XYZ file of C-alpha atoms in Angstrom:
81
model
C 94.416 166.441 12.322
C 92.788 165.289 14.979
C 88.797 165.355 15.760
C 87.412 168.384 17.461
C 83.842 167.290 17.343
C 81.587 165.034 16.193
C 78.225 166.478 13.736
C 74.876 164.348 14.117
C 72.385 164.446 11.764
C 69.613 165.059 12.572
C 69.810 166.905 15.647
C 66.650 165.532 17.145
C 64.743 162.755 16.464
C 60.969 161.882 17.703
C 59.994 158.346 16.254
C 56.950 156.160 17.554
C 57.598 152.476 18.317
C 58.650 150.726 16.016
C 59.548 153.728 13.399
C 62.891 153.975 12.066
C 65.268 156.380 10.915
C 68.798 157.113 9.893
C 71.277 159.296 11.063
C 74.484 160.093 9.597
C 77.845 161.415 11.512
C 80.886 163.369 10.693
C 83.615 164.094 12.024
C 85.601 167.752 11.997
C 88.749 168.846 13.051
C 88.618 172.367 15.172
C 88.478 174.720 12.463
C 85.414 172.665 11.186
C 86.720 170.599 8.051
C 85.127 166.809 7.807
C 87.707 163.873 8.494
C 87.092 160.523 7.185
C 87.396 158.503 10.567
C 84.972 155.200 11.690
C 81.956 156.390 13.110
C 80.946 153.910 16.239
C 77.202 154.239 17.451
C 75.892 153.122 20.473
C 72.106 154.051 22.059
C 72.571 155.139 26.170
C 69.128 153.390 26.515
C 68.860 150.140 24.135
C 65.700 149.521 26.110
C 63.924 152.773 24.335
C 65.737 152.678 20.636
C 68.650 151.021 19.249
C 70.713 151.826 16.785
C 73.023 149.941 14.050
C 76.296 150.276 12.975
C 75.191 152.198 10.477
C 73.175 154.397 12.221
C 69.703 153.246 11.666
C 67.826 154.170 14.669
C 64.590 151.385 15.603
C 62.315 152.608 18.382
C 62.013 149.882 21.059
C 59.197 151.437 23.251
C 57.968 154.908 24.388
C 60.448 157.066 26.142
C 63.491 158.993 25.857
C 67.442 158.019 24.630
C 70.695 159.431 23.552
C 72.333 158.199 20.591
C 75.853 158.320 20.204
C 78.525 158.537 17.820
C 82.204 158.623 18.717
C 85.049 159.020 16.216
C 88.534 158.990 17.948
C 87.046 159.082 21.485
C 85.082 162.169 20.751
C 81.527 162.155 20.954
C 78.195 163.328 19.304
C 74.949 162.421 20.218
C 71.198 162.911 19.141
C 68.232 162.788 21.516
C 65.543 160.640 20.581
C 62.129 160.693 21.817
């Protein structure tokens, strides 16, 4: 099956500088089952938080970011403030 959507976990995310976090990703197909596809993460704004490949989120400096996860071309993302 191919992915529908892409879950993030959490759904939002306030950190101070320096704070970390993790956030975990699945993908589902469109009736909602989980695939087991490669999760890729990037941050839209590396200059506020970055994040790993494994999805640990580091806030860089105050402000506000979207983090994404794509499986497949599909994306999910968190907002992080």
């Amino acid at each position: 099956p191919s992915v529908a959507r892409v879950d993030v976990t959490p759904a939002t995310l306030a950190l101070a500088t320096r704070e970390v976090a993790t956030l975990t990703a699945q993908a589902r197909d469109a009736a909602g089952a989980a695939l087991s596809r490669t999760i890729t993460w990037a941050s839209d704004n590396p200059q506020v938080a970055s994040v790993s490949p494994a999805g640990v989120v580091t806030a860089i400096a105050p402000g506000t970011t979207a983090i994404g996860a794509t499986a497949d071309g599909v994306r999910g993302s968190v907002t992080v403030t």
